[in-house]
XYZ file of C-alpha atoms in Angstrom:
526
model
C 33.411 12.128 15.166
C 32.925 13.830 18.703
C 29.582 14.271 17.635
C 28.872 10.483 16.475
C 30.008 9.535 19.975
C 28.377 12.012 21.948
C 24.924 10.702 20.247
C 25.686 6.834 21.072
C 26.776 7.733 24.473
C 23.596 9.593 25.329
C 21.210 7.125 23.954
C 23.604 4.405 25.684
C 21.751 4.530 28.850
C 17.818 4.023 27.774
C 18.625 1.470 25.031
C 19.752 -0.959 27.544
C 17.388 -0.174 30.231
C 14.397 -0.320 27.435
C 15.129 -2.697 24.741
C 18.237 -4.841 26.326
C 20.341 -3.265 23.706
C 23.418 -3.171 24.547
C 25.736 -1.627 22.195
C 25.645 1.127 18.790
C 27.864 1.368 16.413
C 27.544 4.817 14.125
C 29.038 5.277 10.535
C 28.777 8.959 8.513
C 29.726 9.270 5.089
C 29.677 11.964 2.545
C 28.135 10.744 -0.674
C 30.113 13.028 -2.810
C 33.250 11.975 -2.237
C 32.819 8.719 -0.606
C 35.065 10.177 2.539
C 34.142 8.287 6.133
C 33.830 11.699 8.293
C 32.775 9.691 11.299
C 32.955 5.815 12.534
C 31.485 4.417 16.091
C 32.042 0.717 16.215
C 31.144 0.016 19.664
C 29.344 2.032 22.557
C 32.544 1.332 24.754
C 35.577 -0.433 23.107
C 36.717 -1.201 27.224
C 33.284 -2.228 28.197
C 34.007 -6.427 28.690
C 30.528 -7.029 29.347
C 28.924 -5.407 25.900
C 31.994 -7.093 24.036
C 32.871 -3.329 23.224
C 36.207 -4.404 21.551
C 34.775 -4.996 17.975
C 33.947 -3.021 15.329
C 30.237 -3.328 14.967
C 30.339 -1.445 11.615
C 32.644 -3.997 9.724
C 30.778 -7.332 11.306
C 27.709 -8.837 8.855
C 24.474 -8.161 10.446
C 20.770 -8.735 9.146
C 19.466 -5.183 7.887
C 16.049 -5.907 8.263
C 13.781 -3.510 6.113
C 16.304 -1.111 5.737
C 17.265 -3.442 2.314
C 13.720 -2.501 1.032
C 14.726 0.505 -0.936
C 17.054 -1.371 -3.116
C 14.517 -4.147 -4.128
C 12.091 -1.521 -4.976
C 15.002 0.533 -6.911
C 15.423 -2.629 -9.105
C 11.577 -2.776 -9.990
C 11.430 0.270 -11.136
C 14.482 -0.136 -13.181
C 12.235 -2.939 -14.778
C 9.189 -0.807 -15.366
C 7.351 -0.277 -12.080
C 6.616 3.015 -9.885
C 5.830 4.941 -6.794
C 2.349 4.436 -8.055
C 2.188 0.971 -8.862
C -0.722 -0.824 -6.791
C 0.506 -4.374 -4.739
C -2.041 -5.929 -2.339
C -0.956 -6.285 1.488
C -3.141 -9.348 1.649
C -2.208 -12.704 3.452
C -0.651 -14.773 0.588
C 1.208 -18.048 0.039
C 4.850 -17.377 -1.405
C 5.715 -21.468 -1.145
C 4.618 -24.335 1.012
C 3.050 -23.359 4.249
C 4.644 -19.586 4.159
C 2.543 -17.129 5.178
C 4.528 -13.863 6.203
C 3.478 -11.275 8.439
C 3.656 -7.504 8.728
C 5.510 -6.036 11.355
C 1.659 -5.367 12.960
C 0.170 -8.200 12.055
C -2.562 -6.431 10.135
C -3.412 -6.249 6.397
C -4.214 -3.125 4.475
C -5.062 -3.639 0.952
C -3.936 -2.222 -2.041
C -1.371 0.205 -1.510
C 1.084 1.919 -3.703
C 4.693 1.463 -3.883
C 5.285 4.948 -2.712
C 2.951 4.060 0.671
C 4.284 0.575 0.679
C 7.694 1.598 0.821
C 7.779 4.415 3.247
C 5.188 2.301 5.766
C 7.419 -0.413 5.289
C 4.629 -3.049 4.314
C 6.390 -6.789 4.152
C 3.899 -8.321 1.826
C 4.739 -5.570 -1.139
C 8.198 -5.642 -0.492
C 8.162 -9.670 -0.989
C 6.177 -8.949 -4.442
C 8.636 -6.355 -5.180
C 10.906 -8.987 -5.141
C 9.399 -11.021 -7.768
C 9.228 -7.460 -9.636
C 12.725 -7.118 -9.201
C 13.531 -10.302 -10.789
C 14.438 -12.358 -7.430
C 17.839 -12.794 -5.936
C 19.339 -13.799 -9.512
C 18.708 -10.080 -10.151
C 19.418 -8.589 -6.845
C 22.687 -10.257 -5.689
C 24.280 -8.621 -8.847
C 22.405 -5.019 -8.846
C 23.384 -4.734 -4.997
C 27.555 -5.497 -5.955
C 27.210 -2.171 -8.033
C 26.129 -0.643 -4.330
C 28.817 -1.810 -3.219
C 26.987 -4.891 -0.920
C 28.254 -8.497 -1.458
C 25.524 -10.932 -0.842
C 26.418 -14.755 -0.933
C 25.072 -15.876 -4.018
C 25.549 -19.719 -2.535
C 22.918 -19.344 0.334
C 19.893 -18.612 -1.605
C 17.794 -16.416 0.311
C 14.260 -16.136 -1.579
C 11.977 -13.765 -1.089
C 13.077 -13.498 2.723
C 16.024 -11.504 1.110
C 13.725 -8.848 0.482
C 12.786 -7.939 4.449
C 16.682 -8.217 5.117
C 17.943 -11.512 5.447
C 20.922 -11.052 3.671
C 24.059 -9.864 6.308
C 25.707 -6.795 5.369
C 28.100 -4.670 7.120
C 26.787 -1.026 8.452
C 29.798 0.101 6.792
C 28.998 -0.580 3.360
C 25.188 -0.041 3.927
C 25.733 3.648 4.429
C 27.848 3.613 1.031
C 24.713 2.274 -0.610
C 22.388 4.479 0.993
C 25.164 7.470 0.065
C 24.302 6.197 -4.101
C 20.687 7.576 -3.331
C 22.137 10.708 -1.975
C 24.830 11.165 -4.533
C 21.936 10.729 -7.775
C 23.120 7.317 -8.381
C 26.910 7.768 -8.412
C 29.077 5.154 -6.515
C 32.191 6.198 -4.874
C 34.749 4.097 -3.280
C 34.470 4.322 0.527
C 37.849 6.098 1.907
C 38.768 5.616 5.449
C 41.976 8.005 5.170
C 43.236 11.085 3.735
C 47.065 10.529 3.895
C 49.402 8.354 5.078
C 53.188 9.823 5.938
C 55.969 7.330 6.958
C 58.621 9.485 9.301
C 60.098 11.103 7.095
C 57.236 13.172 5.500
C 56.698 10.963 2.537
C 53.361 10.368 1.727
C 52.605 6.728 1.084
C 48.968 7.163 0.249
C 46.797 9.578 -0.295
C 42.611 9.987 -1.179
C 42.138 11.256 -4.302
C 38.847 12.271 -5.539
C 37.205 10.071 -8.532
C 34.693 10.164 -10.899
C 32.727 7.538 -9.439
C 30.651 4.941 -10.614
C 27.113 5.302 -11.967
C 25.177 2.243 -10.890
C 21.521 3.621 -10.514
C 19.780 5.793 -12.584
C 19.241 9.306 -11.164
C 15.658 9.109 -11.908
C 15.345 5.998 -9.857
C 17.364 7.171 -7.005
C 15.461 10.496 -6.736
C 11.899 8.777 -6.649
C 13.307 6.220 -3.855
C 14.824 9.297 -1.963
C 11.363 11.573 -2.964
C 9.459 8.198 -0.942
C 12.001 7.978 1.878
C 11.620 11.726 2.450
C 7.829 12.053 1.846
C 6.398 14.057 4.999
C 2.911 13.027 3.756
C 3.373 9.885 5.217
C 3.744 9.358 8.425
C 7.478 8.815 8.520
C 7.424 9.920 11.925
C 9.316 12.908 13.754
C 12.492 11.262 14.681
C 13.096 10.339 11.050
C 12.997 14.347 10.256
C 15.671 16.948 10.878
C 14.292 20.169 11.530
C 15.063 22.631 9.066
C 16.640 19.994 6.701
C 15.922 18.285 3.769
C 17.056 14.558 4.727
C 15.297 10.641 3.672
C 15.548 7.740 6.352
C 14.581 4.538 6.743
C 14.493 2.049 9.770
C 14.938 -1.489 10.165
C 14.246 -4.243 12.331
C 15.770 -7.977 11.755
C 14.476 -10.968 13.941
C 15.604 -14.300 15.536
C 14.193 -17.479 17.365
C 14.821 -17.623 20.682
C 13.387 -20.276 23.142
C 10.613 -18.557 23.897
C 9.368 -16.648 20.041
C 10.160 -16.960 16.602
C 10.032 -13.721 16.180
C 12.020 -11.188 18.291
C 14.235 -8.255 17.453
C 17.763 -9.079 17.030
C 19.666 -6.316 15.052
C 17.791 -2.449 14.672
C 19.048 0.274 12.378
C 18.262 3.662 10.890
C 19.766 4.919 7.466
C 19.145 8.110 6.243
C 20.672 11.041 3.956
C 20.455 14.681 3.247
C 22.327 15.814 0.360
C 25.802 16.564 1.958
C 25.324 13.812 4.628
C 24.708 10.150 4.863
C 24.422 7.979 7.984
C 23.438 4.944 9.726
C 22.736 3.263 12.848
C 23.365 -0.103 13.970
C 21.792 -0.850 18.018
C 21.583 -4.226 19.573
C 24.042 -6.745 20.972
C 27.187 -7.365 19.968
C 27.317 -11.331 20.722
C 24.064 -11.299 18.973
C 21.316 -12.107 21.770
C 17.981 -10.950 21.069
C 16.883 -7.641 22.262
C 13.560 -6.691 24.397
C 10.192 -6.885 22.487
C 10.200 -2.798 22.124
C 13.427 -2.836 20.479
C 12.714 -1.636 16.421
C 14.678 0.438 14.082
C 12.510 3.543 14.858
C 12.770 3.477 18.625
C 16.207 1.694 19.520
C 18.328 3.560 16.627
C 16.385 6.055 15.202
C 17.069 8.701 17.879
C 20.718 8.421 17.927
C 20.143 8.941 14.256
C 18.353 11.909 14.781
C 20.579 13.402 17.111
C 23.731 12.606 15.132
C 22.388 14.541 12.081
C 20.663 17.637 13.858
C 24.219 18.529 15.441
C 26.274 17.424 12.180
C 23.760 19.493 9.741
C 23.287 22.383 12.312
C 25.611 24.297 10.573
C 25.066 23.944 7.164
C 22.160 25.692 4.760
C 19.282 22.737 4.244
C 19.122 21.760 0.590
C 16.732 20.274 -1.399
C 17.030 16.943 -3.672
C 17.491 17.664 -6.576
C 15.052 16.496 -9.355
C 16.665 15.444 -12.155
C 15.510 15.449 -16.196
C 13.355 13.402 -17.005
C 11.264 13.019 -13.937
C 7.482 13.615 -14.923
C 4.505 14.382 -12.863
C 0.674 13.294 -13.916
C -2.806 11.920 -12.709
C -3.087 8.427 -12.620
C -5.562 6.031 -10.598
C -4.792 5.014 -7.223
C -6.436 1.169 -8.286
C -3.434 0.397 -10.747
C -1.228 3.280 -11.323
C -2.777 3.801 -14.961
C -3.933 6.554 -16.713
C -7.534 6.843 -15.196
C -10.946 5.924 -17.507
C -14.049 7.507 -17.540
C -15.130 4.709 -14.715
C -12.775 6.156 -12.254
C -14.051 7.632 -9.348
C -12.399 11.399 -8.796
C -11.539 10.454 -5.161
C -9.770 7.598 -7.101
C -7.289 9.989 -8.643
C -4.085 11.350 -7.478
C -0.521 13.073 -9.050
C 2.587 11.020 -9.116
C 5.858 11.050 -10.209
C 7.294 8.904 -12.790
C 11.163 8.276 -14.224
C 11.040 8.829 -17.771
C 11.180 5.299 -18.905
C 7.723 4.463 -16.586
C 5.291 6.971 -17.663
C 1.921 4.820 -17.832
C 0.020 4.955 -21.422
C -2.326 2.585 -20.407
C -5.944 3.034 -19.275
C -6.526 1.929 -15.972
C -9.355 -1.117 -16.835
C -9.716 -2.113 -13.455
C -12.842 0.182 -13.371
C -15.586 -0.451 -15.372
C -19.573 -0.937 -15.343
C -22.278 -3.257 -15.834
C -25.415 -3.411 -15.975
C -26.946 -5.183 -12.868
C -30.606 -6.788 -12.058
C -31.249 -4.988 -8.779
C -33.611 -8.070 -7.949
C -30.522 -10.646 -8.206
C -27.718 -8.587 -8.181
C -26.122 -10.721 -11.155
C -25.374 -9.340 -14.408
C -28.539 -8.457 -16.008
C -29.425 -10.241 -19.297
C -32.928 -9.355 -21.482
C -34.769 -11.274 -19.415
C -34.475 -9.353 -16.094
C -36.377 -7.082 -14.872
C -36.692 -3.998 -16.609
C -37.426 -1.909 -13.846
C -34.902 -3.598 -11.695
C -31.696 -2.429 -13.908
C -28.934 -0.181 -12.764
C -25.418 0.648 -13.754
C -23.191 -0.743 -11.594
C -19.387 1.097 -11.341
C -17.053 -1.591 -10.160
C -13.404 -2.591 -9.503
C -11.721 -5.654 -10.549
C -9.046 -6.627 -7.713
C -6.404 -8.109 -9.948
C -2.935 -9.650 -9.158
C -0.245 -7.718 -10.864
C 1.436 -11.103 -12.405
C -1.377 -12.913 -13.507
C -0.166 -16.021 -13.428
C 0.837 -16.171 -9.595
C -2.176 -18.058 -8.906
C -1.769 -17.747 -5.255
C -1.344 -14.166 -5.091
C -4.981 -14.021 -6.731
C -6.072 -16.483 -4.358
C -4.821 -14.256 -1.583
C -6.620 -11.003 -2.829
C -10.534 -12.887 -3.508
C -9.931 -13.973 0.080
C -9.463 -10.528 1.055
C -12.284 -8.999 -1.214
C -14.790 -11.303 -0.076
C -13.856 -10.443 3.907
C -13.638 -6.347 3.559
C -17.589 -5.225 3.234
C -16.355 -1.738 3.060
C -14.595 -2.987 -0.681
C -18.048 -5.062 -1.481
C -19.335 -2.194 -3.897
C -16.624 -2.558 -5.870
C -16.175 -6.004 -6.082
C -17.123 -7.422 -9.945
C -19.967 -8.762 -10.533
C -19.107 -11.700 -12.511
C -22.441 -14.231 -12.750
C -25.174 -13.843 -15.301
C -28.429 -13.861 -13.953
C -29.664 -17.127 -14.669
C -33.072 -16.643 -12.237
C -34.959 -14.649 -15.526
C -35.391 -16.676 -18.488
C -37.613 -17.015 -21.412
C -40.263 -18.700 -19.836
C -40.449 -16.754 -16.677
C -40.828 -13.523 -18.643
C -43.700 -14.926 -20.755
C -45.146 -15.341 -16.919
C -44.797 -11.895 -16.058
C -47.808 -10.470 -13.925
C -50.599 -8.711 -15.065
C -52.690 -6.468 -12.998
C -56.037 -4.376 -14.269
C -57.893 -1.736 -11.769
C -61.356 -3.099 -12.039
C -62.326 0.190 -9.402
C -62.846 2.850 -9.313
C -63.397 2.985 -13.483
C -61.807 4.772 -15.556
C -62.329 8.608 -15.698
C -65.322 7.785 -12.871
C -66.093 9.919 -10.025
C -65.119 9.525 -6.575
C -65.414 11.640 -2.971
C -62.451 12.619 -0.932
C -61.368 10.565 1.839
C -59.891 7.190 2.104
C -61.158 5.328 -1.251
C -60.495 1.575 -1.967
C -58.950 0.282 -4.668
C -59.878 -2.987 -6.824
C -57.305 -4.889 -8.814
C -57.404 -8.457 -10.818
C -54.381 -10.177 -11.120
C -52.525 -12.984 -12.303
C -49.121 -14.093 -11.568
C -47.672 -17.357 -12.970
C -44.428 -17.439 -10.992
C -45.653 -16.870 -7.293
C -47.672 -13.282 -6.933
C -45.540 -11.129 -3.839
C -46.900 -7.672 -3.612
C -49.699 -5.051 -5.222
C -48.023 -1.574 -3.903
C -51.069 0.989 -4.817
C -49.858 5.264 -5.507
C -51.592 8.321 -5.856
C -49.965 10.923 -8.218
C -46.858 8.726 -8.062
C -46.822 8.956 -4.033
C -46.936 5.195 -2.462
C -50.240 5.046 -0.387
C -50.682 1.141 0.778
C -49.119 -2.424 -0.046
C -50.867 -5.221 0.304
C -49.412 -8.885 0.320
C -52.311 -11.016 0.778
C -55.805 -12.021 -1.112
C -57.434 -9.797 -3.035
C -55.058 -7.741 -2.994
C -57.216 -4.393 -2.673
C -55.773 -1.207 -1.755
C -56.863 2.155 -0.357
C -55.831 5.475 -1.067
C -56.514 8.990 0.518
C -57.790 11.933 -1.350
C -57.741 15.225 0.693
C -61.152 16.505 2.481
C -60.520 19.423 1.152
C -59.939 18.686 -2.476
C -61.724 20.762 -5.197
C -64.591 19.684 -7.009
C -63.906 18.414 -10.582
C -59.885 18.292 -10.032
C -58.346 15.214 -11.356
C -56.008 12.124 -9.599
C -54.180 9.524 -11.159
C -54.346 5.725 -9.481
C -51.438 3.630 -10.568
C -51.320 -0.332 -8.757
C -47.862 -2.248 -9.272
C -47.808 -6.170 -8.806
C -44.626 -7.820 -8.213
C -44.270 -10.975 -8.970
C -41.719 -13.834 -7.053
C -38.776 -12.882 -9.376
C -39.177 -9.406 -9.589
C -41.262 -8.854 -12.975
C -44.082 -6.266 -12.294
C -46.757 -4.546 -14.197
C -49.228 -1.698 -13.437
C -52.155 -0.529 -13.847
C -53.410 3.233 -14.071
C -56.865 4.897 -14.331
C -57.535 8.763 -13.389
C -60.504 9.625 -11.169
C -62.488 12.652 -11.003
C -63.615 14.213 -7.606
């Protein structure tokens, strides 16, 4: 408790002067037994002008992202993983909504695991849908011990947080991860003793309730604790094992739509779980710097560096079942002989989510260089190459706007254009236009004649039906000249210094307007 205090009281200071946060509330739990071993509800219960006389950690406040993990907990319950691939593209999710990430960017496809712990909104809002909506959620999140009212219907907002819930309770959810999916009742007292000595009440320890899978809560808590990502350092405990994540919930105010109102930090090691409510506690909005990692975060921090500094750092412990393999970081799927190798990573999977499907995302083609379409027999023979590509696919089908979404994305990211598919036949070659393909004969130097070194021209007859572009002339398959205009003669150069009686073979190409060529070849004598 002294140390709870301590860390609102010395982040008191700096959160008011930089984010016009006025008051903290802190609440420490341990998971096992479901014991509160500290509580802060205000920064200064005798402070009039913060309103320090309320409990901040039993009010209803907007948890911002820090309600991701549980949305993503649920769609992996229904088949999803750390692995599974959801575009952060702009996208429609009803009339006229277009949400935003916190940076007003877009990145792409991204997997859960990345999504997650870089707290992407558009994901999360598909994770919603994957999750089975609020019908779904409302009733997964009582077992967590959050009551949501069913009555208000949220939507997808529900997934970046707009659902109240008390810090209180919060930190008993967050305590299921930490506890491998076992729920226990949150106990504000030991004992209770009347005057006399007789004890009224007193905690118990229960079994607990099991309301997530351990497999699911260890993969959420493996993401939330994943120092491959940039979680950042004041979401890490030195010399502890501990996962965190931030929030940041906004409001309207008469100025912006969109400034922070309520920041938090939640985060766990296996003996500990906390959480961290700043902002103000009649509700005005807070400065524009104010977020979950740089208003509440650091009390956070300092809270669980002193509370852990005593106590060996243990890891989370993986539980049966959990299974590790290469799949493709396009889908999530087993990869196919198409995938590139810089396309392939490990992940972990629950037992129930192991992919057995081949990633067919990637795949090849062959493509008419000339066009770029899909070749057909009539292209250009010379043109053809195999063409790797990736199809950039919606992961429900028949959400027709987040496709629409993801081909406006594709068609604006050149760096993506190589793997985009190519999907038109190439309906330039036909029949008739290969029946026109060029023809080209050396009429000089003859066949097997003689000729002196030096620069030698070149003589060619040729016909092109479709429109005639080019004769490129070579010598021993090096390219000496082009010519583009009538008669299309050449030159090549054979060394001064070449021996008598050695041997050179002439070859002229034509192209023709649509890419059909021939050639020509005839070997000289010096």
């Amino acid at each position: 408790q002294e140390y709870a205090e301590e860390s609102v009281e010395t982040y008191r200071e700096q959160n008011a002067s930089y984010h016009e946060a006025g008051n903290a509330s802190l609440v420490a739990i341990h998971p096992q037994t479901g014991q509160i071993l500290a509580m802060v509800g205000s920064a200064d219960y005798f402070d009039e002008e913060i309103d320090g006389n309320v409990n901040i950690a039993t009010r209803y406040r907007q948890p911002g992202s820090s309600f991701k993990p549980f949305v993503y907990a649920l769609a992996f319950l229904n088949g999803y993983s750390p692995a599974t691939v959801l575009y952060d593209v702009q996208t429609q999710f009803g009339p006229g909504q277009y949400p935003q990430n916190y940076d007003g960017d877009f990145v792409g496809p991204i997997a859960i695991r990345s999504a997650l712990a870089l707290s992407r909104n558009i994901p999360a809002i598909k994770a919603y849908f994957l999750a089975g909506q609020e019908t779904e959620i409302i009733p997964f999140m009582e077992g967590f011990g959050i009551e949501l009212d069913e009555t208000i219907g949220y939507g997808w907002p529900l997934a970046l947080g707009s659902g109240e819930v008390r810090l209180l309770d919060l930190v008993g959810a967050y305590s299921v991860f930490a506890n491998n999916g076992t729920k226990k009742e949150i106990s504000p007292i030991l004992k209770i003793e009347n005057s006399d000595g007789e004890v009224l009440e007193q905690w118990e320890d229960e079994t607990g309730e099991q309301v997530l899978d351990p497999q699911v809560a260890y993969l959420i808590t493996d993401i939330l604790s994943d120092s491959s990502i940039n979680l950042g350092p004041r979401l890490r405990v030195n010399g502890q094992h501990v996962a965190a994540k931030t929030g940041t919930s906004n409001k309207k105010n008469e100025y912006d739509d969109n400034v922070p109102n309520n920041t938090w930090t939640l985060g766990y090691s296996t003996k500990l779980a906390a959480g961290v409510w700043v902002g103000n506690a009649d509700g005005t909005s807070l400065g524009y710097t104010a977020s979950g990692y740089d208003s509440a975060a650091p009390i956070w921090n300092d809270f669980m560096t002193k509370a852990l500094a005593d106590l060996s750092s243990e890891a989370f412990d993986q539980p049966d079942g959990i299974v590790e393999m290469a799949v493709t970081t396009s889908s999530g799927l087993l990869p196919s002989s198409y995938t590139p190798d810089d396309m392939i990573k490990t992940e972990k999977f629950a037992s129930f989510n192991v992919p057995t499907e081949i990633d067919a995302l990637w795949a090849a083609a062959t493509v008419d260089g000339f066009t770029g379409l899909v070749a057909t027999e009539y292209s250009p023979e010379w043109s053809l190459e195999e063409k790797e590509f990736q199809k950039h696919v919606a992961i429900i089908p028949e959400y027709t706007y987040w496709q629409a979404g993801i081909d406006a994305w594709a068609a604006e990211n050149d760096e993506f254009e190589e793997f985009l598919e190519p999907t038109d036949l190439d309906d330039i070659h036909t029949a008739e236009t290969l029946a026109n393909a060029p023809t080209i004969l050396i009429s000089s130097p003859s066949p097997y004649g003689l000729i002196a070194p030096g620069r030698n021209t070149v003589e060619v007859e040729v016909k092109a039906l479709n429109g005639l572009d080019q004769v490129e002339f070579y010598l021993e398959g090096s390219l000496q000249y082009t010519s583009v205009s009538s008669p299309y003669s050449g030159t090549v150069r054979i060394a001064s210094n070449a021996a008598s009686g050695s041997t050179y073979e002439i070859t002229a190409y034509v192209y023709d307007d649509l890419g059909y060529r021939s050639s020509s070849t005839v070997e000289v004598q010096v």
